[in-house]
Coordinates of C-alpha atoms and ligand atoms in Angstrom, one line a residue:
M6 CA -109.0 -159.9 -6.7
E7 CA -109.8 -157.5 -4.0
G8 CA -112.4 -154.8 -4.5
K9 CA -112.1 -151.2 -3.9
V10 CA -114.1 -148.6 -2.0
Y11 CA -115.1 -145.2 -3.3
L12 CA -116.2 -142.7 -0.7
V13 CA -118.4 -140.4 -2.8
G14 CA -119.8 -137.1 -1.8
A15 CA -123.4 -137.0 -3.0
G16 CA -123.7 -133.2 -2.7
P17 CA -126.3 -131.3 -0.6
G18 CA -129.4 -132.9 -2.1
D19 CA -130.3 -131.3 -5.4
Y20 CA -130.0 -134.1 -7.9
K21 CA -127.8 -132.2 -10.3
L22 CA -125.3 -131.0 -7.7
M23 CA -123.2 -134.2 -7.9
T24 CA -119.8 -134.6 -9.7
L25 CA -119.4 -136.6 -12.9
R26 CA -116.9 -138.8 -11.1
G27 CA -119.5 -139.4 -8.3
L28 CA -122.1 -140.4 -10.8
E29 CA -119.7 -142.8 -12.5
C30 CA -118.9 -144.4 -9.2
I31 CA -122.7 -145.0 -8.7
Q32 CA -123.1 -146.4 -12.2
K33 CA -120.2 -148.8 -11.9
A34 CA -120.8 -150.0 -8.3
D35 CA -121.6 -153.6 -7.4
V36 CA -122.6 -152.4 -3.9
I37 CA -123.9 -149.0 -2.9
V38 CA -124.0 -148.1 0.8
Y39 CA -125.8 -144.8 1.3
D40 CA -127.2 -142.7 4.1
R41 CA -130.1 -140.4 4.8
L42 CA -128.8 -137.2 3.3
A43 CA -127.8 -138.6 0.0
N44 CA -130.6 -138.1 -2.6
E45 CA -132.2 -141.5 -3.2
D46 CA -132.8 -140.6 -6.9
Y47 CA -129.2 -141.4 -7.6
L48 CA -129.9 -145.0 -6.9
K49 CA -131.8 -145.2 -10.2
E50 CA -128.4 -144.8 -11.9
A51 CA -127.2 -148.1 -10.3
K52 CA -126.6 -151.0 -12.7
A53 CA -129.0 -153.9 -12.8
G54 CA -128.1 -156.3 -9.9
C55 CA -126.3 -153.7 -7.8
E56 CA -126.8 -154.4 -4.1
I57 CA -128.2 -151.3 -2.4
I58 CA -127.8 -150.9 1.4
Y59 CA -129.3 -148.1 3.5
V60 CA -127.3 -147.3 6.6
G61 CA -129.0 -144.0 7.2
K62 CA -128.8 -142.0 10.4
A63 CA -131.7 -139.8 11.5
G64 CA -130.6 -137.7 14.4
S65 CA -129.7 -140.0 17.2
H66 CA -131.5 -143.0 15.7
H67 CA -128.7 -144.7 14.1
T68 CA -129.8 -147.4 11.7
L69 CA -126.4 -149.1 11.8
P70 CA -123.6 -148.1 14.2
Q71 CA -120.4 -146.8 12.6
D72 CA -118.3 -149.9 13.3
E73 CA -120.9 -152.1 11.7
I74 CA -121.0 -149.8 8.6
N75 CA -117.2 -150.1 8.4
A76 CA -117.3 -153.9 8.8
L77 CA -120.0 -154.2 6.1
I78 CA -118.0 -152.1 3.6
V79 CA -114.9 -154.1 4.3
E80 CA -116.7 -157.4 3.9
K81 CA -118.2 -156.4 0.5
A82 CA -114.8 -155.1 -0.8
K83 CA -113.1 -158.2 0.3
E84 CA -115.5 -160.2 -1.9
G85 CA -113.9 -158.3 -4.8
K86 CA -116.6 -155.8 -5.3
W87 CA -116.7 -152.2 -6.3
V88 CA -118.2 -150.6 -3.3
T89 CA -119.5 -147.0 -3.5
R90 CA -120.1 -145.4 -0.1
L91 CA -122.4 -142.5 -0.8
K92 CA -122.5 -139.7 1.7
G93 CA -124.4 -136.4 1.9
G94 CA -122.4 -133.3 1.0
D95 CA -118.7 -133.8 1.1
P96 CA -117.4 -137.1 2.6
Y97 CA -114.8 -135.2 4.7
V98 CA -117.0 -132.5 6.1
F99 CA -118.3 -134.1 9.3
G100 CA -119.1 -137.2 7.3
R101 CA -116.7 -139.4 9.1
G102 CA -115.2 -140.1 5.7
G103 CA -111.7 -139.7 7.0
E104 CA -112.3 -142.4 9.7
E105 CA -113.8 -144.8 7.1
A106 CA -110.8 -144.3 4.8
E107 CA -108.3 -144.9 7.7
Y108 CA -110.2 -148.1 8.6
L109 CA -110.0 -149.3 5.0
L110 CA -106.3 -148.8 5.0
E111 CA -105.9 -150.7 8.2
Q112 CA -107.8 -153.6 6.6
G113 CA -105.4 -153.5 3.7
L114 CA -108.0 -152.2 1.2
S115 CA -107.6 -149.5 -1.3
F116 CA -109.9 -146.6 -1.6
E117 CA -110.6 -143.3 -3.4
T118 CA -112.5 -140.3 -2.3
V119 CA -114.7 -138.2 -4.6
P120 CA -115.4 -134.8 -3.1
G121 CA -118.9 -133.4 -3.1
I122 CA -120.4 -130.0 -2.7
T123 CA -120.8 -129.5 1.0
S124 CA -124.1 -128.3 2.4
A125 CA -122.1 -125.8 4.4
I126 CA -121.4 -123.8 1.2
G127 CA -123.8 -125.1 -1.4
G128 CA -126.8 -125.2 0.9
L129 CA -126.2 -121.5 1.9
C130 CA -125.9 -120.7 -1.8
Y131 CA -129.4 -122.1 -2.6
A132 CA -130.7 -120.1 0.4
G133 CA -129.4 -116.9 -1.3
I134 CA -126.5 -116.6 1.2
P135 CA -123.0 -116.3 -0.2
I136 CA -120.7 -117.6 2.4
T137 CA -118.1 -114.7 1.9
H138 CA -118.6 -111.2 0.6
R139 CA -116.1 -108.4 0.5
D140 CA -118.4 -106.1 2.4
Y141 CA -119.5 -108.5 5.1
A142 CA -117.4 -111.6 5.6
S143 CA -113.8 -112.2 4.9
S144 CA -113.6 -115.7 6.2
F145 CA -115.9 -118.5 7.1
H146 CA -115.9 -121.3 9.7
V147 CA -117.8 -124.5 9.6
I148 CA -118.4 -125.9 13.1
T149 CA -120.0 -129.0 14.4
G150 CA -123.0 -128.2 16.6
H151 CA -123.2 -131.7 17.8
L152 CA -122.1 -131.3 21.4
R153 CA -121.5 -134.2 23.7
D154 CA -123.1 -133.6 27.1
G155 CA -121.3 -130.8 28.9
A156 CA -118.8 -130.5 26.1
E157 CA -119.6 -126.9 25.0
E158 CA -116.1 -125.9 25.8
E159 CA -114.9 -127.9 22.9
I160 CA -116.1 -125.1 20.7
P161 CA -114.1 -121.9 21.1
F162 CA -117.1 -119.5 21.2
E163 CA -114.9 -116.7 22.6
A164 CA -112.6 -116.9 19.5
L165 CA -115.5 -117.3 17.1
A166 CA -117.3 -114.3 18.5
K167 CA -114.4 -112.1 17.6
L168 CA -114.2 -113.0 14.0
R169 CA -115.7 -110.9 11.2
G170 CA -116.6 -114.0 9.2
T171 CA -119.6 -116.3 8.6
L172 CA -120.2 -119.1 11.1
V173 CA -121.9 -122.2 9.9
F174 CA -123.0 -124.8 12.4
L175 CA -123.9 -128.3 11.1
M176 CA -125.8 -130.8 13.2
G177 CA -126.8 -128.0 15.5
V178 CA -130.6 -127.5 15.7
S179 CA -131.0 -129.4 18.9
N180 CA -128.3 -127.2 20.5
L181 CA -129.5 -124.0 19.0
K182 CA -130.3 -122.4 22.4
T183 CA -126.8 -123.1 23.7
I184 CA -125.1 -122.0 20.6
T185 CA -126.9 -118.6 20.5
E186 CA -126.4 -118.1 24.3
K187 CA -122.7 -118.8 24.1
L188 CA -122.1 -116.5 21.2
L189 CA -124.0 -113.7 23.0
A190 CA -122.1 -114.3 26.2
A191 CA -118.9 -114.2 24.2
G192 CA -119.7 -110.7 22.9
K193 CA -121.6 -111.1 19.6
K194 CA -124.3 -108.5 19.1
E195 CA -127.9 -109.5 19.6
T196 CA -128.7 -108.0 16.2
T197 CA -126.3 -110.4 14.4
P198 CA -128.4 -112.0 11.6
V199 CA -129.0 -115.7 11.8
A200 CA -130.6 -118.0 9.2
L201 CA -131.8 -121.6 9.7
V202 CA -131.7 -123.5 6.4
S203 CA -133.5 -126.8 6.4
W204 CA -133.4 -129.4 3.6
A205 CA -131.2 -127.0 1.6
T206 CA -131.3 -127.4 -2.2
R207 CA -134.3 -129.7 -2.1
P208 CA -137.7 -128.8 -3.3
R209 CA -138.8 -128.6 0.4
Q210 CA -136.1 -126.2 1.4
C211 CA -137.2 -124.0 4.2
V212 CA -135.5 -121.0 5.7
V213 CA -136.2 -119.1 8.9
V214 CA -134.4 -115.8 9.4
G215 CA -133.9 -113.9 12.6
N216 CA -131.1 -112.6 14.9
L217 CA -129.1 -114.1 17.7
K218 CA -131.6 -112.8 20.2
D219 CA -134.8 -114.1 18.7
I220 CA -133.9 -117.1 16.4
Y221 CA -134.4 -119.7 19.1
E222 CA -138.0 -118.6 19.7
K223 CA -138.6 -118.5 15.9
A224 CA -137.2 -122.0 15.5
L225 CA -139.6 -123.3 18.2
E226 CA -142.5 -121.5 16.5
E227 CA -141.6 -122.9 13.0
E228 CA -140.8 -126.3 14.4
V229 CA -137.4 -126.4 12.7
K230 CA -135.9 -129.9 12.5
P231 CA -132.8 -131.5 11.1
P232 CA -131.2 -131.5 8.7
T233 CA -130.6 -127.8 9.2
L234 CA -127.7 -125.4 8.7
I235 CA -127.3 -122.6 11.2
V236 CA -125.8 -119.5 9.6
V237 CA -124.6 -116.6 11.7
G238 CA -123.3 -113.4 10.1
E239 CA -124.1 -110.3 8.1
V240 CA -124.2 -112.3 4.8
V241 CA -127.6 -113.5 5.8
H242 CA -129.0 -110.1 4.7
L243 CA -128.0 -110.8 1.1
R244 CA -130.7 -113.4 1.0
E245 CA -133.3 -110.7 0.4
K246 CA -131.6 -110.0 -3.0
L247 CA -129.9 -113.3 -4.0
N248 CA -132.6 -115.9 -3.2
F249 CA -132.9 -117.2 -6.8
F250 CA -133.8 -120.8 -5.8
E251 CA -137.0 -120.1 -3.9
E252 CA -138.0 -117.5 -6.5
R253 CA -138.4 -120.1 -9.2
P254 CA -142.0 -120.1 -10.4
L255 CA -142.9 -123.6 -9.3
F256 CA -140.9 -123.7 -6.0
G257 CA -143.0 -125.3 -3.3
K258 CA -145.4 -126.9 -5.8
T259 CA -145.8 -130.7 -6.0
I260 CA -146.6 -132.0 -9.4
M261 CA -147.4 -135.6 -10.3
V262 CA -146.4 -136.6 -13.8
T263 CA -148.2 -139.5 -15.4
R264 CA -146.4 -141.3 -18.2
S265 CA -147.4 -143.9 -20.7
R266 CA -145.7 -147.2 -20.9
E267 CA -142.7 -146.0 -22.8
Q268 CA -142.4 -142.3 -22.4
S269 CA -139.2 -140.6 -21.4
S270 CA -138.8 -138.0 -18.7
H271 CA -138.3 -134.7 -20.5
L272 CA -141.3 -133.2 -18.8
V273 CA -140.0 -134.2 -15.3
M274 CA -136.8 -132.2 -16.0
K275 CA -138.6 -129.2 -17.3
L276 CA -140.8 -129.0 -14.2
Q277 CA -137.9 -129.5 -11.9
D278 CA -136.0 -126.7 -13.6
Q279 CA -138.9 -124.4 -12.7
G280 CA -138.5 -125.5 -9.1
A281 CA -141.3 -128.1 -8.7
S282 CA -141.1 -131.2 -6.6
V283 CA -142.1 -133.9 -9.0
L284 CA -143.7 -137.3 -8.3
E285 CA -143.2 -139.6 -11.2
C286 CA -145.8 -142.3 -11.7
P287 CA -144.0 -145.7 -12.3
T288 CA -143.8 -147.0 -15.8
I289 CA -143.3 -150.5 -17.1
T290 CA -139.8 -151.8 -16.4
I291 CA -137.9 -154.1 -18.7
Q292 CA -135.9 -157.1 -17.7
K293 CA -133.6 -159.2 -19.9
N294 CA -134.7 -162.8 -20.2
E295 CA -131.8 -165.0 -19.2
E296 CA -133.2 -168.1 -20.7
D297 CA -130.7 -169.9 -22.9
T298 CA -131.3 -169.5 -26.6
S299 CA -127.9 -170.7 -27.7
P300 CA -128.8 -173.0 -30.6
I301 CA -130.3 -170.1 -32.5
W302 CA -127.2 -168.0 -32.2
E303 CA -125.1 -170.7 -33.7
E304 CA -127.3 -171.1 -36.8
L305 CA -128.0 -167.5 -37.7
D306 CA -126.9 -168.3 -41.3
S307 CA -129.9 -170.5 -41.7
Y308 CA -132.4 -167.7 -41.4
T309 CA -133.6 -165.4 -44.2
Y310 CA -135.6 -162.8 -42.3
L311 CA -135.0 -161.0 -39.1
V312 CA -138.1 -159.1 -37.9
F313 CA -138.1 -156.5 -35.1
T314 CA -141.2 -155.3 -33.4
S315 CA -139.7 -152.8 -30.9
P316 CA -136.5 -150.8 -30.2
N317 CA -136.1 -152.9 -27.1
G318 CA -136.1 -156.0 -29.2
V319 CA -133.2 -154.5 -31.2
K320 CA -131.4 -153.5 -28.0
Y321 CA -131.5 -156.9 -26.4
F322 CA -130.9 -158.8 -29.7
F323 CA -127.7 -157.0 -30.3
E324 CA -126.6 -157.2 -26.7
T325 CA -126.9 -161.0 -26.8
L326 CA -125.3 -161.2 -30.2
H327 CA -122.2 -159.2 -29.0
Q328 CA -122.0 -161.2 -25.8
R329 CA -121.7 -164.3 -28.0
G330 CA -118.7 -162.8 -29.7
K331 CA -120.6 -162.1 -32.9
D332 CA -121.5 -158.9 -34.7
A333 CA -123.8 -157.6 -37.5
R334 CA -121.9 -159.6 -40.1
S335 CA -123.6 -162.7 -38.9
L336 CA -126.8 -161.3 -40.1
S337 CA -125.7 -160.7 -43.7
N338 CA -127.9 -163.5 -45.0
M339 CA -131.1 -161.9 -43.7
Q340 CA -133.6 -159.3 -44.8
I341 CA -134.1 -157.1 -41.8
W342 CA -137.5 -155.6 -41.1
A343 CA -138.7 -153.1 -38.5
V344 CA -142.3 -152.4 -37.3
G345 CA -141.9 -148.6 -37.4
Q346 CA -139.5 -145.7 -37.5
G347 CA -138.5 -145.9 -33.8
T348 CA -137.4 -149.5 -34.3
A349 CA -135.7 -148.6 -37.6
D350 CA -133.8 -145.8 -35.8
A351 CA -132.6 -148.3 -33.2
L352 CA -131.3 -150.5 -36.0
K353 CA -129.5 -147.6 -37.5
M354 CA -127.7 -147.1 -34.2
Q355 CA -126.4 -150.7 -34.8
G356 CA -125.2 -149.7 -38.3
I357 CA -128.1 -151.4 -40.1
R358 CA -130.6 -149.9 -42.5
A359 CA -134.0 -151.6 -42.3
D360 CA -134.9 -153.4 -45.5
G361 CA -138.6 -152.9 -44.9
I362 CA -140.9 -150.8 -42.7
P363 CA -144.7 -151.1 -43.0
P364 CA -147.0 -148.0 -43.6
K365 CA -148.4 -148.3 -40.1
A366 CA -146.3 -149.1 -37.0
I367 CA -148.5 -152.1 -35.9
A368 CA -148.1 -155.8 -36.1
E369 CA -151.1 -156.1 -38.5
S370 CA -149.6 -153.8 -41.0
L371 CA -146.2 -155.4 -40.7
Y372 CA -147.8 -158.8 -41.5
E373 CA -149.6 -157.4 -44.6
S374 CA -146.4 -155.9 -46.0
L375 CA -144.1 -158.7 -45.2
K376 CA -146.3 -161.6 -46.4
E377 CA -146.0 -160.4 -50.0
H378 CA -142.3 -161.2 -50.0
L379 CA -142.3 -164.6 -48.2
K380 CA -141.6 -167.9 -49.8
P381 CA -142.4 -171.2 -48.0
E382 CA -138.7 -172.0 -47.6
D383 CA -138.1 -168.7 -45.8
R384 CA -137.0 -168.9 -42.2
I385 CA -138.0 -166.0 -40.0
L386 CA -136.3 -165.0 -36.7
L387 CA -138.6 -163.0 -34.5
P388 CA -137.1 -161.5 -31.4
Q389 CA -139.9 -160.2 -29.1
S390 CA -141.0 -159.5 -25.6
Q391 CA -142.1 -162.5 -23.5
I392 CA -145.6 -161.0 -23.3
A393 CA -145.9 -160.1 -27.0
R394 CA -149.2 -161.1 -28.6
D395 CA -149.1 -164.3 -30.6
Y396 CA -150.7 -162.6 -33.5
L397 CA -147.6 -161.9 -35.6
S398 CA -145.9 -165.2 -35.2
E399 CA -149.1 -167.1 -35.9
A400 CA -149.9 -165.1 -39.0
L401 CA -146.4 -165.4 -40.4
K402 CA -146.4 -169.2 -39.8
K403 CA -149.0 -169.5 -42.5
H404 CA -146.3 -168.4 -45.0
A405 CA -142.9 -169.5 -43.7
H406 CA -141.0 -171.1 -40.9
V407 CA -141.0 -168.8 -37.8
T408 CA -138.7 -169.0 -34.7
E409 CA -139.5 -166.6 -31.8
I410 CA -136.9 -165.6 -29.3
K411 CA -138.2 -164.2 -26.1
L412 CA -135.5 -161.7 -25.2
Y413 CA -137.0 -159.7 -22.5
T414 CA -139.9 -159.4 -20.2
T415 CA -141.9 -156.3 -19.5
L416 CA -142.9 -155.9 -15.8
K417 CA -145.9 -153.9 -14.9
P418 CA -145.9 -152.0 -11.6
E419 CA -148.4 -153.2 -9.2
G420 CA -150.1 -149.8 -8.7
L421 CA -149.5 -146.4 -7.3
S422 CA -147.3 -146.5 -4.2
E423 CA -149.0 -145.9 -0.8
S424 CA -147.1 -142.7 -0.3
Y425 CA -148.3 -141.3 -3.6
Q426 CA -151.9 -142.3 -2.8
A427 CA -151.6 -140.7 0.6
A428 CA -150.1 -137.5 -0.8
L429 CA -153.1 -137.3 -3.2
E430 CA -155.6 -137.9 -0.4
K431 CA -154.1 -135.3 1.8
G432 CA -154.3 -132.8 -1.0
E433 CA -150.5 -132.4 -1.1
V434 CA -150.3 -132.7 -4.9
D435 CA -151.0 -129.4 -6.6
Y436 CA -151.1 -130.6 -10.2
I437 CA -151.2 -133.8 -12.2
T438 CA -150.1 -133.6 -15.9
F439 CA -151.5 -135.7 -18.7
T440 CA -149.6 -135.6 -22.0
S441 CA -151.7 -138.1 -24.0
S442 CA -154.7 -140.3 -23.8
S443 CA -152.6 -143.3 -23.0
T444 CA -150.9 -141.5 -20.0
C445 CA -154.4 -141.0 -18.7
Q446 CA -155.6 -144.6 -19.3
Y447 CA -152.4 -145.9 -17.8
F448 CA -152.7 -143.7 -14.7
V449 CA -156.3 -144.8 -14.1
E450 CA -155.1 -148.4 -14.4
L451 CA -152.4 -147.7 -11.8
M452 CA -154.6 -145.7 -9.5
G453 CA -157.7 -148.0 -9.8
Q454 CA -161.1 -146.5 -10.9
E455 CA -162.4 -146.8 -7.4
N456 CA -159.8 -144.4 -6.1
L457 CA -160.4 -141.6 -8.5
D458 CA -162.2 -139.5 -5.9
K459 CA -158.8 -139.0 -4.2
L460 CA -158.1 -136.5 -7.0
K461 CA -160.7 -134.0 -6.0
D462 CA -158.2 -131.5 -4.5
T463 CA -155.7 -131.7 -7.4
K464 CA -155.7 -129.7 -10.6
L465 CA -155.6 -131.9 -13.7
I466 CA -153.7 -130.3 -16.6
S467 CA -154.1 -131.7 -20.1
I468 CA -151.9 -131.2 -23.1
G469 CA -154.7 -130.9 -25.6
P470 CA -158.4 -131.5 -26.6
I471 CA -158.1 -135.3 -27.2
T472 CA -156.4 -135.9 -23.9
S473 CA -158.9 -133.8 -22.2
K474 CA -161.7 -135.9 -23.7
T475 CA -160.1 -139.0 -22.3
I476 CA -159.7 -137.4 -18.8
Q477 CA -163.4 -136.4 -18.9
S478 CA -164.5 -139.9 -20.0
Y479 CA -163.4 -141.1 -16.5
G480 CA -165.6 -138.5 -14.9
L481 CA -162.6 -136.3 -14.0
K482 CA -162.5 -132.5 -14.4
V483 CA -159.8 -130.9 -16.6
Y484 CA -158.6 -127.8 -14.7
K485 CA -156.7 -126.3 -17.6
E486 CA -155.6 -127.3 -21.1
A487 CA -152.3 -126.2 -22.7
A488 CA -152.7 -123.6 -25.4
E489 CA -150.5 -125.7 -27.8
H490 CA -149.9 -129.4 -27.9
T491 CA -146.3 -129.2 -26.6
L492 CA -144.5 -130.0 -23.3
N493 CA -143.3 -126.4 -23.1
A494 CA -146.9 -125.1 -23.4
L495 CA -148.0 -127.5 -20.8
V496 CA -145.3 -126.3 -18.3
D497 CA -146.2 -122.8 -19.2
T498 CA -149.9 -123.4 -18.3
I499 CA -148.8 -124.5 -14.8
V500 CA -146.3 -121.7 -14.4
Q501 CA -149.0 -119.1 -15.3
D502 CA -151.6 -120.6 -13.1
S503 CA -149.2 -120.8 -10.2
L504 CA -148.1 -117.1 -10.7
L505 CA -151.7 -116.1 -10.8
K506 CA -152.4 -117.8 -7.5
S507 CA -149.4 -116.2 -5.8
K508 CA -150.6 -112.8 -7.0
D509 CA -154.0 -113.5 -5.6
K510 CA -152.5 -114.2 -2.2
E511 CA -150.5 -110.9 -2.1
Ligands
LIG17 N1 -120.9 -134.2 4.9 C1 -122.1 -133.3 5.0 C2 -122.4 -133.0 6.4 C3 -122.7 -134.2 7.3 S1 -123.2 -133.7 8.9 C4 -121.9 -132.1 4.1 O1 -120.8 -131.9 3.6 O2 -122.8 -131.4 3.9 C5 -124.9 -133.6 8.8 C6 -125.4 -132.2 8.9 O3 -125.2 -131.5 7.7 C7 -126.8 -132.0 9.1 O4 -127.2 -132.2 10.5 C8 -127.1 -130.6 8.7 O5 -126.7 -129.7 9.6 C9 -126.2 -130.5 7.5 N2 -126.8 -130.8 6.2 C10 -126.5 -131.7 5.3 N3 -127.3 -131.6 4.2 C11 -128.1 -130.6 4.5 C12 -129.2 -130.0 3.8 N4 -129.6 -130.5 2.5 N5 -129.9 -129.0 4.4 C13 -129.6 -128.6 5.6 N6 -128.6 -129.1 6.3 C14 -127.9 -130.1 5.8

């Protein structure tokens, strides 16, 4: 069967400005081909085993020429794969999406296009500039600023200058001088407002405002680089009132979030909602163990106990069970135990109430509770991680027959990435959050004790007294502690500190 290609608009950059259909195309893809302006965080949504190919273009340094990109997409689709071609903004706004779709048709392949929020509109919005407004602009024009040598006449500057609408030039920074000169020569007033919006909708969004006469000089001073939108028109003034994005309390702040081995990312979201740029420390990743355990699945009837020591154990056990065409009914012969409430909750999701949960959520307590019930003829099935301690299986073996199944492996990251280490060293990270003692211990493990002096320019924020003690035990200084032991209070501590600092500056 032949595959299909989905040309997907990834939106202007902010992670949440992508359509639901676009996200679905990322989650289902066998191959994702993406370029520079698409937010890389979307790739985390790809399924395991998805092939991810970068064909980014940075200015004139094309990583892959267009015809090679086309050929690559066709090759993958012909292998029967779901190919998602992820493009910044909207695929049909100067994204060459139309050309790619035509080429696919020529090759006899089918395609779908998923529109995205174009930077030409969404990017302006996040800079506080509405593209139309009844008082200032009754139309808008989106124009390519990418001029081939001596091809300025391709753009009808005379006509554009006469319009009472907003002009948005994409790919135009390197031709800013020509663009402003041509508009002035065509009769636009020198005082016409101009904004240059770089990395729109991203935490590093940066806006330079001027007018047709002075904007080129300002761009040189501020070293404006692509990707940048050039906005010409009276609507630029509205930015003074409507600039909600850069007004968020943590805009411009970089915050590193340390997590323990299993923690979820609520904190990351809360900080991002306040405008922060968040660097997430890597956590343990989990990989399914493909080893063949088939005999066990055929003789489930012969076991009397099924013992789970983690929610992941439950997840992978039932995944495999279902893959083998079986369901919970094959477990009716067994007493099912869970090490703690989290594991019992995971079982509940599978429609199973745990028969036993020990008083403490640790293997030792599980053993003490379970052994009371065991008879020598009992057969225990113990699904675990490949790196689980031997303790539980060894202890249980004293009382009954035990079969372990190693369903998954936990992979530890090698350390903190070089770019994170460099950001810390250069003092680019404003805050680091610690939400428990274990996040601190895990962070020190990742960072390496010997590198802790790199944290000297960064403010360490702790969620409470016990966490603070752990931080101090490594010789580190706690800058502030949350008033209450909650994520909201932690975020609030940073917001208050950051507001205080900006007041100091005023
Ligand atoms: N299809 C894209 C545009 C591709 S052309 C869209 O609909 O947005 C590439 C140009 O788009 C860049 O040179 C820049 O001018 C503009 N652009 C795209 N994303 C941007 C962003 N986040 N900030 C500023 N300009 C951006």
